[in-house]
Amino acid sequence: MTHAYLATQPPQALPPTTNTVTLWHRLFGDAITAIATVATLALLAVALGKTINWGVLHAVWPDGDAAACRAASGACWAFLSEKLRQILFGIYPPGEQWRPALTSVILLVLGAASLPPVCWGKRLVLAWFVGIVTVLLLMRGGVLGLAGVPTAAWGGLPVTLLLAVFALGAGFPLGILLALGRRAEMPVPRMLSIGVIEIIRGLPLVSLLFVASILLPLMLPDGMSIDGLLRAGAALTVFSAAYLAEVVRGGLQSLPRGQGEASRALGLSWWMMTRLVVLPQALRSVLAPLTNTAIVMIKNTSLVLIVGLFDLLSSGRAALADPAWPTPYVETYCFIAAIYFAICFSLSRYSMWLEARYSQHRSH
Amino acid sequence: MLSKIWFDRRLRGWCLQALLIAMVVGGLGWLAWNAQANLARRGITSGFGFLEQAARFPISESLLAYDTSDSFGHAFLVGITNTLFVSVLVILFSTVLGLGLALARRSKHPLVSGSATVYLEVIRNTPLVVQLLFWYAMLTVALPSARQALSPLPGVFLSVRGLYFPKLVLSGEVLWFWVAVAVSLLMVIAAVMLRPMLKLRHGMRFPLVRSALAAAVVLVGVAAWVGGVGASLDVPALRGLNYTGGSTYTPEFTALLIGLVFYSTAFSGEIIRSGIDAVPGGQWEAGSSLGIRRWHLLRLIVFPQALRIILPPMTSQYLSIIKNSTLALAVGYPDLSFVVATTINQTGQAIEGILILMGVFLTISLTVSVLMNFYNRRLALVQR
Amino acid sequence: MTIDTKPAAPDTLAVRIAGMHKWYGQYHALRDINLSVRAGERVVICGPSGSGKSTMIRCINRLEEHQQGSIEVNGTPLTDDLRHIDEIRSEVGMVFQHFNLFPHLTVLENCILAPMWVKKQSRQVATETAMRYLERVRIPEQAGKYPGQLSGGQQQRVAIARSLCMNPKVMLFDEPTSALDPEMVKEVLDTMASLADDGMTMLCVTHEMGFARRVADRVVFMDQGSIVEINTPDAFFSAPQHERSRAFLAQLLQ
């Protein structure tokens, strides 16, 4: 009796069985799930109810005024519409506020244009260079018939964007230098890089801002002074550089040794090898952590509040100091938070998209 | 000759390094020389002698006793303890809540994981300062005055003036009591940490943790009885415009605590979640094919392995919390950065003050890193 | 005991290694290496693993440093002098066991990178050279693809073309077929054989004894860091003279 088998006909194809789990089942499938659903819905209902009550039903809309806000128990949105310019542009002369507005638009557009990988290249660098020079001239004035406005009068959204662009734009190359230095064979650059990176990462940003705003003027010769905004920007740059350096170092470490060997065997110098072979691959492998670090640094610009610089948050607080209005803190902070959220959330979604795209790009 | 040096690989390396050292030393030297000249010009003496002078500025709350006649040195100490107090509390709360958030994010229930995700995205994409100021506003503007304080629990009063709650007052030989408490705490912690290794390596079946707990209770009880320690509750009572008695958490402290806990929980939660996710799926499969149910699987099989992955990023998260506590400046809680800023304002000793600030934080960073690295290595040994 | 069957005239020496020693810390990796390779000669180096074969050829283009003795390539001595090192690297091409192609560049870009940046050739000239060599290794149609899209055998052939684009006078092969699936080994060996037919000086570390028999002028057998025997392939495979060579061959032909 043989137990052999030979297939003589192809097996019959059956229609697929539907085995989808319905939403109802996921919400109320068993006792614990049902309780969790009911509890969460109840909590959400209470929270949403209170928020809508405060934010919509009893709120004072932009057509109201200070007295109406004081009388009402809801949100004071009228304050925001009244003070919008002060929050967004600080104490910049009201007649010239089209300039900071244009600055913000230019920086945001350049930022958005830098995201899609197809745009990366020499033209983008040139565009940024031109954009930054334009923006600085625009804000500063004093040329082409524009009234001069000192940096002490700059404030609000353009300052936040400028600080973020500065910290990331200057911090990234510096970070790459530090990362390369940390992996050098020569002891001096290696020790220096390790020292700089570890010390800055061990310190709070507040202390670095103190150093920049209090110590730096002390350490310059009499008569030489650096602009306050530039000092804060320098502190943010150095801070970003140290954190970006660690991310880049991870990328450098993940590169197979054979790449360096092949480059050297072909006769490429260290600089050519780093620029053409090592860095493109290393940076590409850490795009997601780089973007996440960039998001953190953008949020960090809000700390310049502590050293008295007028960025978006600080301008908002200055606007709140107006005694005529009944201190609508929550509305203002929510508005400022919403602006940051819009920028940071889009960047984090972009970073997830970039990571998905590149992982599928590599495994052809 | 010069070209020979330039092209010789080793000599070129040494020359470049020497140049680098010269630049760094030269730059730092120039800065130091300018600083010394500027300070002399302003008549400010360098050195840490000012630490012995009287501080003459108030500190609104502290764990240690302080008044304005105390020295600057003591003021710095108060600042450091305040910083550490808030940091440790935030670390504890955010770790526990972070675990809850991680489990919520991994939950299959759409509402639970959805709410957790919304929370996470909102917290992660807004700056910490804005969140702290938001909470401070909620606690100072949105709460009622002392006379109409909220009372969620008997004896606990929440108002614009702060959170007042009953204080436990101990009488009698308190010192030995606290020593006993400290010793039993250490004993229990040691038992919890040593148990996995002893159980695995030496097949110990002795219920170490339970006996440690029992011994702790006995020790504390004996110390209390021998020292004649009595406890009484000091309940806050409304007198005039505000409460007196009991313990209080000021709005500044509470805002800092709540804001930092909400912020840090989001990040801790993500770290714990990715640690659990990083454990290979095969572990879950092996465990469930052995018949182990989900909660035990998590606790006995997955979590110990996840712990090794979680520890390094968690270490930097803890350090981040300690550094973020300097944002107390934004809400007015008197931590170390506040004391330093006020001192610099009063004495002009900028370099010394900032050096103290940086020195303290670097020491804390280094210590925490070393301790966590040590535990990390112990954990790896235990597992293998 | 080494047997150098044809004494070489100094002016046609492609590679000359004399009294070379190398240490890794305390470990004596290469002991008293003496080898002269004439221009156009094909040398196969074989031996058990850990015998120092790869280390020796990696010393020739300074991927490893030797501590004692001398190495000369086409008359240029190999020292710490960067000019000498650059000159030697431009005359010596290397093919690695794991190909080491640049994954972020296309096949064509891999081949024109070094000529453009080191030899300062224009993109057009470099592309012409590259396409010529890609045709030589019989994969011109893959020029626009990325390395990740090619099979192992194709990648190794691209690596050979990449080295050839620098017009080297000596080619070093470090176990070029060891990381390939068996069905792809033949295509790479055929490519190397056709290179040999064109008169390229080759030093090849390999376990492929059939290739050695077919192509090599001499076989160098190394064991434990020193050269044990040098002979023609026929003589080496049919009548090995040293007992260690005999033991190695016995294992190999098992």
mmCIF file of C-alpha atoms in Angstrom, chain B residues 3-10 12, chain C residues 62 65 80-83 85-86 89:
data_model
loop_
_atom_site.group_PDB
_atom_site.id
_atom_site.type_symbol
_atom_site.label_atom_id
_atom_site.label_comp_id
_atom_site.label_asym_id
_atom_site.label_seq_id
_atom_site.Cartn_x
_atom_site.Cartn_y
_atom_site.Cartn_z
ATOM 1 C CA SER B 3 57.034 70.765 1.310
ATOM 2 C CA LYS B 4 58.631 67.667 2.804
ATOM 3 C CA ILE B 5 56.781 68.342 6.068
ATOM 4 C CA TRP B 6 53.542 69.075 4.262
ATOM 5 C CA PHE B 7 53.591 65.851 2.357
ATOM 6 C CA ASP B 8 54.715 63.587 5.125
ATOM 7 C CA ARG B 9 51.554 62.106 6.512
ATOM 8 C CA ARG B 10 52.565 61.930 10.132
ATOM 9 C CA ARG B 12 51.372 66.976 8.558
ATOM 10 C CA ARG C 62 48.788 51.357 1.807
ATOM 11 C CA GLU C 65 51.051 49.936 6.924
ATOM 12 C CA ASP C 80 54.839 58.067 4.713
ATOM 13 C CA ASP C 81 55.389 60.585 1.923
ATOM 14 C CA LEU C 82 51.901 61.497 0.714
ATOM 15 C CA ARG C 83 53.041 62.224 -2.808
ATOM 16 C CA ILE C 85 51.248 57.206 -1.701
ATOM 17 C CA ASP C 86 49.007 59.159 -4.100
ATOM 18 C CA ARG C 89 47.332 54.535 -5.503
#
